[in-house]
Amino acid sequence: MKEIYLTRKIDNFLLNWQKNSEKKPLIIKGCRQIGKTESVRHFAKEAKYESFIEINFVSEPKYKKIIANGYLTKDIINSISLLDPFKKFIPGKTLIFFDELTDFPEIATSLKFFKEDGRFDVICSGSLLGVNYNVIESNSVGYKEDYIMHSMDFEEFLWAKGYSHDIIDNMLFHMNKLLPFNQIEMSTYHNLFLDYIILGGMPAVVKNYIVKNTFENSLETQHQLIEDYKEDIRKYAISTDQAKIINVFNSIPSQLAKENKKFQFSKINSNAKFRNYYDCITWLNDAGVINICYQLNSLELPLSGNCETNKFKLYFSDTGLLVSLLDDESQEDLRANKNLGIYKGGLYENIVSEALIKSGYKLYYYKKENSTLEEDFFIRFRDYLIPIEVKSKSGHSKSLFTLISSDKYKEIKFGFKLSINNIGYSNNIYTFPYFCTFLIKRMMKKFKVLN
């Protein structure tokens, strides 16, 4: 495959991090195969470090010995130099990259001393850091900075397709002005977004698509990524939990196909209980494989202190991987005909949940007991609680209208509807196409509530 680099949002972050004279060692967190290592290597070249020292604790386990004489910077540098005398440590011009931190979290203790020493820039990275991050956090608290990296979002996908920042700015302009897109814009963005839903944002899948301009081999690559995730479960999870974690993972597509998408343990097996499986769900969430959307107790702020931890929906962190787990008939329909079939609602909810998480939001939904009143997502804007409805087809938004018009919900004055339809506004409901979801947080910076 032609060697290309896909521009990522972390690129600018890393360049700004380098310029900060008070910078701390950086830990990049995120699930496997999302481009962490490639991005750091690209940054090392762009930033023009004279020396780039990359140490991978999985492929080069001998480097786990570098703390034998202690965690001081001089001791670690001496140890590395003994193992490889060709590695050069040039003060002020060297980037040290500790990769696969999950396999050697003890190195995090050294970050305090690297920060105090100040001669070298240090980046750590690894998959599944969330699973054992307590060890890393306790060893380096106050002396490191965290960056959470995800698979590519729709904006990064557009960059990969050759679209400029001007196109993104134009999309945002339309949202801020409530200006509908013209027919060419709607058609183009919609088709690109469908491709993104099918492919997801895993760089290996997107690269193959960019080079070949087809879906050829995309499914095989996605299936391999799924197998890699399951291998991680077998490698890092407690042995007694491994089968249960994989069962939870495998059950998500069918649960999202249901009308009621609340996660039900009975769908795994008839004897499954919350108390026996919740740790498995937490494990997958900490590993960055899934996103948890908690049910709200009541519709009032604050969101974080107003949810039930035993009632939730589960979404994949990358919709393309969800798509790859659908049945063969659905796969053929999607790739050949762009037909989302019975999974339409679940797929669109998943892609919205993914975009919200990647924008920095947490996920919450609401379902009123013994009622049809429910809403897919909620976000906060100042003192407003904003319901977000995901419509898989055109039609009325009964629950959304009820929430906005009722006097019971003092903090809800308007809502957002995401659908295949163009930008619009009616009855305090702002409508945006699905492909605009990634811009909602940016839009809110200049958002003015219409009366």
GROMACS .gro file of C-alpha atoms in nm, residues 59-300:
model
  242
   59SER     CA    1   0.888  -0.553   2.092
   60GLU     CA    2   1.196  -0.466   2.298
   61PRO     CA    3   1.136  -0.608   2.648
   62LYS     CA    4   1.505  -0.570   2.736
   63TYR     CA    5   1.434  -0.202   2.806
   64LYS     CA    6   1.224  -0.298   3.107
   65LYS     CA    7   1.562  -0.323   3.285
   66ILE     CA    8   1.634   0.051   3.254
   67ILE     CA    9   1.500   0.122   3.603
   68ALA     CA   10   1.739  -0.125   3.764
   69ASN     CA   11   1.947   0.157   3.915
   70GLY     CA   12   1.651   0.379   3.998
   71TYR     CA   13   1.418   0.629   3.834
   72LEU     CA   14   1.643   0.935   3.814
   73THR     CA   15   1.683   1.072   3.462
   74LYS     CA   16   2.061   1.025   3.460
   75ASP     CA   17   2.026   0.660   3.569
   76ILE     CA   18   1.767   0.579   3.303
   77ILE     CA   19   1.970   0.752   3.031
   78ASN     CA   20   2.281   0.561   3.135
   79SER     CA   21   2.089   0.233   3.126
   80ILE     CA   22   1.946   0.303   2.780
   81SER     CA   23   2.292   0.402   2.652
   82LEU     CA   24   2.438   0.077   2.780
   83LEU     CA   25   2.174  -0.124   2.595
   84ASP     CA   26   2.214   0.082   2.277
   85PRO     CA   27   2.513   0.319   2.252
   86PHE     CA   28   2.383   0.462   1.923
   87LYS     CA   29   2.097   0.638   2.101
   88LYS     CA   30   2.204   0.998   2.151
   89PHE     CA   31   2.069   1.223   2.427
   90ILE     CA   32   2.110   1.586   2.320
   91PRO     CA   33   1.980   1.828   2.588
   92GLY     CA   34   1.697   2.046   2.457
   93LYS     CA   35   1.687   1.864   2.122
   94THR     CA   36   1.578   1.510   2.209
   95LEU     CA   37   1.236   1.343   2.216
   96ILE     CA   38   1.213   1.021   2.417
   97PHE     CA   39   0.913   0.806   2.325
   98PHE     CA   40   0.813   0.522   2.559
   99ASP     CA   41   0.561   0.313   2.363
  100GLU     CA   42   0.337   0.029   2.487
  101LEU     CA   43   0.329   0.173   2.838
  102THR     CA   44   0.064  -0.083   2.934
  103ASP     CA   45   0.331  -0.354   2.935
  104PHE     CA   46   0.559  -0.154   3.164
  105PRO     CA   47   0.357   0.098   3.370
  106GLU     CA   48   0.643   0.121   3.621
  107ILE     CA   49   0.828   0.360   3.391
  108ALA     CA   50   0.567   0.624   3.480
  109THR     CA   51   0.751   0.677   3.809
  110SER     CA   52   1.038   0.827   3.610
  111LEU     CA   53   0.821   1.104   3.465
  112LYS     CA   54   0.853   1.310   3.783
  113PHE     CA   55   1.231   1.308   3.746
  114PHE     CA   56   1.221   1.381   3.372
  115LYS     CA   57   1.002   1.684   3.449
  116GLU     CA   58   1.236   1.807   3.722
  117ASP     CA   59   1.542   1.745   3.506
  118GLY     CA   60   1.392   1.935   3.210
  119ARG     CA   61   1.655   1.848   2.948
  120PHE     CA   62   1.445   1.609   2.740
  121ASP     CA   63   1.092   1.596   2.600
  122VAL     CA   64   0.910   1.275   2.692
  123ILE     CA   65   0.598   1.114   2.543
  124CYS     CA   66   0.444   0.788   2.658
  125SER     CA   67   0.176   0.594   2.476
  126GLY     CA   68  -0.007   0.266   2.487
  127SER     CA   69  -0.331   0.082   2.429
  128LEU     CA   70  -0.560  -0.016   2.716
  129LEU     CA   71  -0.401   0.239   2.948
  130GLY     CA   72  -0.736   0.295   3.113
  131VAL     CA   73  -0.740  -0.066   3.232
  132ASN     CA   74  -0.442  -0.024   3.463
  133TYR     CA   75  -0.418   0.355   3.469
  134ASN     CA   76  -0.445   0.372   3.847
  135VAL     CA   77  -0.090   0.237   3.868
  136ILE     CA   78   0.037   0.493   3.616
  137GLU     CA   79  -0.154   0.780   3.778
  138SER     CA   80  -0.028   0.704   4.128
  139ASN     CA   81   0.329   0.683   3.999
  140SER     CA   82   0.324   1.015   3.813
  141VAL     CA   83   0.050   1.234   3.957
  142GLY     CA   84   0.124   1.603   3.908
  143TYR     CA   85   0.416   1.542   3.675
  144LYS     CA   86   0.248   1.445   3.348
  145GLU     CA   87  -0.018   1.562   3.107
  146ASP     CA   88  -0.280   1.332   2.951
  147TYR     CA   89  -0.416   1.338   2.598
  148ILE     CA   90  -0.703   1.111   2.499
  149MET     CA   91  -0.681   1.009   2.134
  150HIS     CA   92  -0.967   0.849   1.939
  151SER     CA   93  -1.004   0.695   1.599
  152MET     CA   94  -1.053   0.949   1.319
  153ASP     CA   95  -1.363   1.168   1.340
  154PHE     CA   96  -1.556   1.290   1.037
  155GLU     CA   97  -1.347   1.606   1.014
  156GLU     CA   98  -1.025   1.405   0.995
  157PHE     CA   99  -1.193   1.179   0.738
  158LEU     CA  100  -1.273   1.485   0.526
  159TRP     CA  101  -0.910   1.596   0.551
  160ALA     CA  102  -0.804   1.249   0.432
  161LYS     CA  103  -1.037   1.290   0.134
  162GLY     CA  104  -0.864   1.616   0.044
  163TYR     CA  105  -1.115   1.867   0.183
  164SER     CA  106  -0.964   2.179   0.335
  165HIS     CA  107  -1.028   2.366   0.659
  166ASP     CA  108  -1.227   2.615   0.450
  167ILE     CA  109  -1.489   2.348   0.381
  168ILE     CA  110  -1.521   2.278   0.754
  169ASP     CA  111  -1.549   2.650   0.827
  170ASN     CA  112  -1.822   2.677   0.564
  171MET     CA  113  -2.018   2.394   0.726
  172LEU     CA  114  -1.988   2.569   1.062
  173PHE     CA  115  -2.100   2.898   0.905
  174HIS     CA  116  -2.416   2.728   0.777
  175MET     CA  117  -2.490   2.592   1.125
  176ASN     CA  118  -2.430   2.923   1.302
  177LYS     CA  119  -2.650   3.112   1.053
  178LEU     CA  120  -2.910   2.833   1.024
  179LEU     CA  121  -2.848   2.852   0.651
  180PRO     CA  122  -2.955   2.537   0.464
  181PHE     CA  123  -2.696   2.364   0.244
  182ASN     CA  124  -2.755   2.366  -0.129
  183GLN     CA  125  -2.834   2.044  -0.314
  184ILE     CA  126  -2.474   1.973  -0.418
  185GLU     CA  127  -2.346   2.027  -0.063
  186MET     CA  128  -2.613   1.805   0.091
  187SER     CA  129  -2.556   1.524  -0.157
  188THR     CA  130  -2.177   1.538  -0.133
  189TYR     CA  131  -2.157   1.553   0.248
  190HIS     CA  132  -2.426   1.288   0.289
  191ASN     CA  133  -2.247   1.042   0.060
  192LEU     CA  134  -1.914   1.107   0.230
  193PHE     CA  135  -2.078   1.053   0.567
  194LEU     CA  136  -2.226   0.720   0.458
  195ASP     CA  137  -1.879   0.608   0.353
  196TYR     CA  138  -1.749   0.718   0.692
  197ILE     CA  139  -2.021   0.521   0.873
  198ILE     CA  140  -1.927   0.205   0.684
  199LEU     CA  141  -1.551   0.250   0.717
  200GLY     CA  142  -1.526   0.409   1.059
  201GLY     CA  143  -1.217   0.600   1.163
  202MET     CA  144  -0.951   0.334   1.211
  203PRO     CA  145  -0.650   0.467   1.014
  204ALA     CA  146  -0.562   0.135   0.850
  205VAL     CA  147  -0.914   0.108   0.707
  206VAL     CA  148  -0.926   0.472   0.594
  207LYS     CA  149  -0.581   0.454   0.433
  208ASN     CA  150  -0.682   0.152   0.228
  209TYR     CA  151  -0.997   0.334   0.116
  210ILE     CA  152  -0.805   0.652   0.024
  211VAL     CA  153  -0.545   0.463  -0.181
  212LYS     CA  154  -0.787   0.230  -0.362
  213ASN     CA  155  -1.095   0.458  -0.360
  214THR     CA  156  -1.311   0.152  -0.294
  215PHE     CA  157  -1.427  -0.055   0.005
  216GLU     CA  158  -1.201  -0.340  -0.111
  217ASN     CA  159  -1.041  -0.522   0.187
  218SER     CA  160  -1.200  -0.281   0.436
  219LEU     CA  161  -1.411  -0.553   0.596
  220GLU     CA  162  -1.114  -0.789   0.626
  221THR     CA  163  -0.911  -0.516   0.798
  222GLN     CA  164  -1.198  -0.441   1.037
  223HIS     CA  165  -1.236  -0.810   1.122
  224GLN     CA  166  -0.864  -0.830   1.199
  225LEU     CA  167  -0.894  -0.529   1.430
  226ILE     CA  168  -1.181  -0.700   1.611
  227GLU     CA  169  -0.967  -1.010   1.656
  228ASP     CA  170  -0.685  -0.792   1.788
  229TYR     CA  171  -0.924  -0.643   2.045
  230LYS     CA  172  -1.029  -0.989   2.156
  231GLU     CA  173  -0.664  -1.088   2.182
  232ASP     CA  174  -0.610  -0.788   2.411
  233ILE     CA  175  -0.897  -0.912   2.627
  234ARG     CA  176  -0.732  -1.252   2.654
  235LYS     CA  177  -0.395  -1.091   2.731
  236TYR     CA  178  -0.488  -0.821   2.980
  237ALA     CA  179  -0.821  -0.914   3.141
  238ILE     CA  180  -0.848  -1.131   3.451
  239SER     CA  181  -0.889  -1.487   3.327
  240THR     CA  182  -1.226  -1.537   3.499
  241ASP     CA  183  -1.366  -1.229   3.322
  242GLN     CA  184  -1.237  -1.292   2.970
  243ALA     CA  185  -1.533  -1.493   2.839
  244LYS     CA  186  -1.783  -1.251   2.997
  245ILE     CA  187  -1.610  -0.948   2.846
  246ILE     CA  188  -1.615  -1.106   2.500
  247ASN     CA  189  -1.983  -1.199   2.546
  248VAL     CA  190  -2.068  -0.837   2.628
  249PHE     CA  191  -1.865  -0.719   2.329
  250ASN     CA  192  -2.039  -0.964   2.093
  251SER     CA  193  -2.389  -0.877   2.218
  252ILE     CA  194  -2.376  -0.502   2.147
  253PRO     CA  195  -2.477  -0.510   1.775
  254SER     CA  196  -2.794  -0.711   1.842
  255GLN     CA  197  -2.881  -0.492   2.141
  256LEU     CA  198  -2.853  -0.179   1.925
  257ALA     CA  199  -3.085  -0.337   1.669
  258LYS     CA  200  -3.365  -0.349   1.930
  259GLU     CA  201  -3.630  -0.079   1.953
  260ASN     CA  202  -3.538  -0.038   2.318
  261LYS     CA  203  -3.160  -0.001   2.308
  262LYS     CA  204  -3.105  -0.009   2.684
  263PHE     CA  205  -2.842  -0.275   2.749
  264GLN     CA  206  -3.004  -0.591   2.886
  265PHE     CA  207  -2.789  -0.855   3.052
  266SER     CA  208  -3.056  -1.117   2.991
  267LYS     CA  209  -2.975  -1.090   2.620
  268ILE     CA  210  -2.628  -1.231   2.698
  269ASN     CA  211  -2.776  -1.524   2.884
  270SER     CA  212  -3.087  -1.575   3.095
  271ASN     CA  213  -2.891  -1.591   3.421
  272ALA     CA  214  -2.672  -1.285   3.363
  273LYS     CA  215  -2.688  -1.022   3.637
  274PHE     CA  216  -2.569  -0.662   3.660
  275ARG     CA  217  -2.338  -0.732   3.953
  276ASN     CA  218  -2.161  -1.011   3.762
  277TYR     CA  219  -2.107  -0.817   3.439
  278TYR     CA  220  -2.066  -0.450   3.523
  279ASP     CA  221  -1.690  -0.484   3.581
  280CYS     CA  222  -1.667  -0.632   3.231
  281ILE     CA  223  -1.843  -0.328   3.085
  282THR     CA  224  -1.615  -0.097   3.280
  283TRP     CA  225  -1.315  -0.288   3.146
  284LEU     CA  226  -1.427  -0.237   2.783
  285ASN     CA  227  -1.496   0.130   2.850
  286ASP     CA  228  -1.158   0.183   3.018
  287ALA     CA  229  -0.994   0.010   2.723
  288GLY     CA  230  -1.154   0.263   2.489
  289VAL     CA  231  -1.347  -0.003   2.297
  290ILE     CA  232  -1.699   0.109   2.392
  291ASN     CA  233  -1.878   0.421   2.516
  292ILE     CA  234  -2.133   0.406   2.797
  293CYS     CA  235  -2.445   0.623   2.781
  294TYR     CA  236  -2.609   0.646   3.125
  295GLN     CA  237  -2.980   0.696   3.189
  296LEU     CA  238  -3.074   1.016   3.369
  297ASN     CA  239  -3.288   0.995   3.683
  298SER     CA  240  -3.455   1.326   3.610
  299LEU     CA  241  -3.421   1.604   3.357
  300GLU     CA  242  -3.228   1.864   3.548
   0.00000   0.00000   0.00000
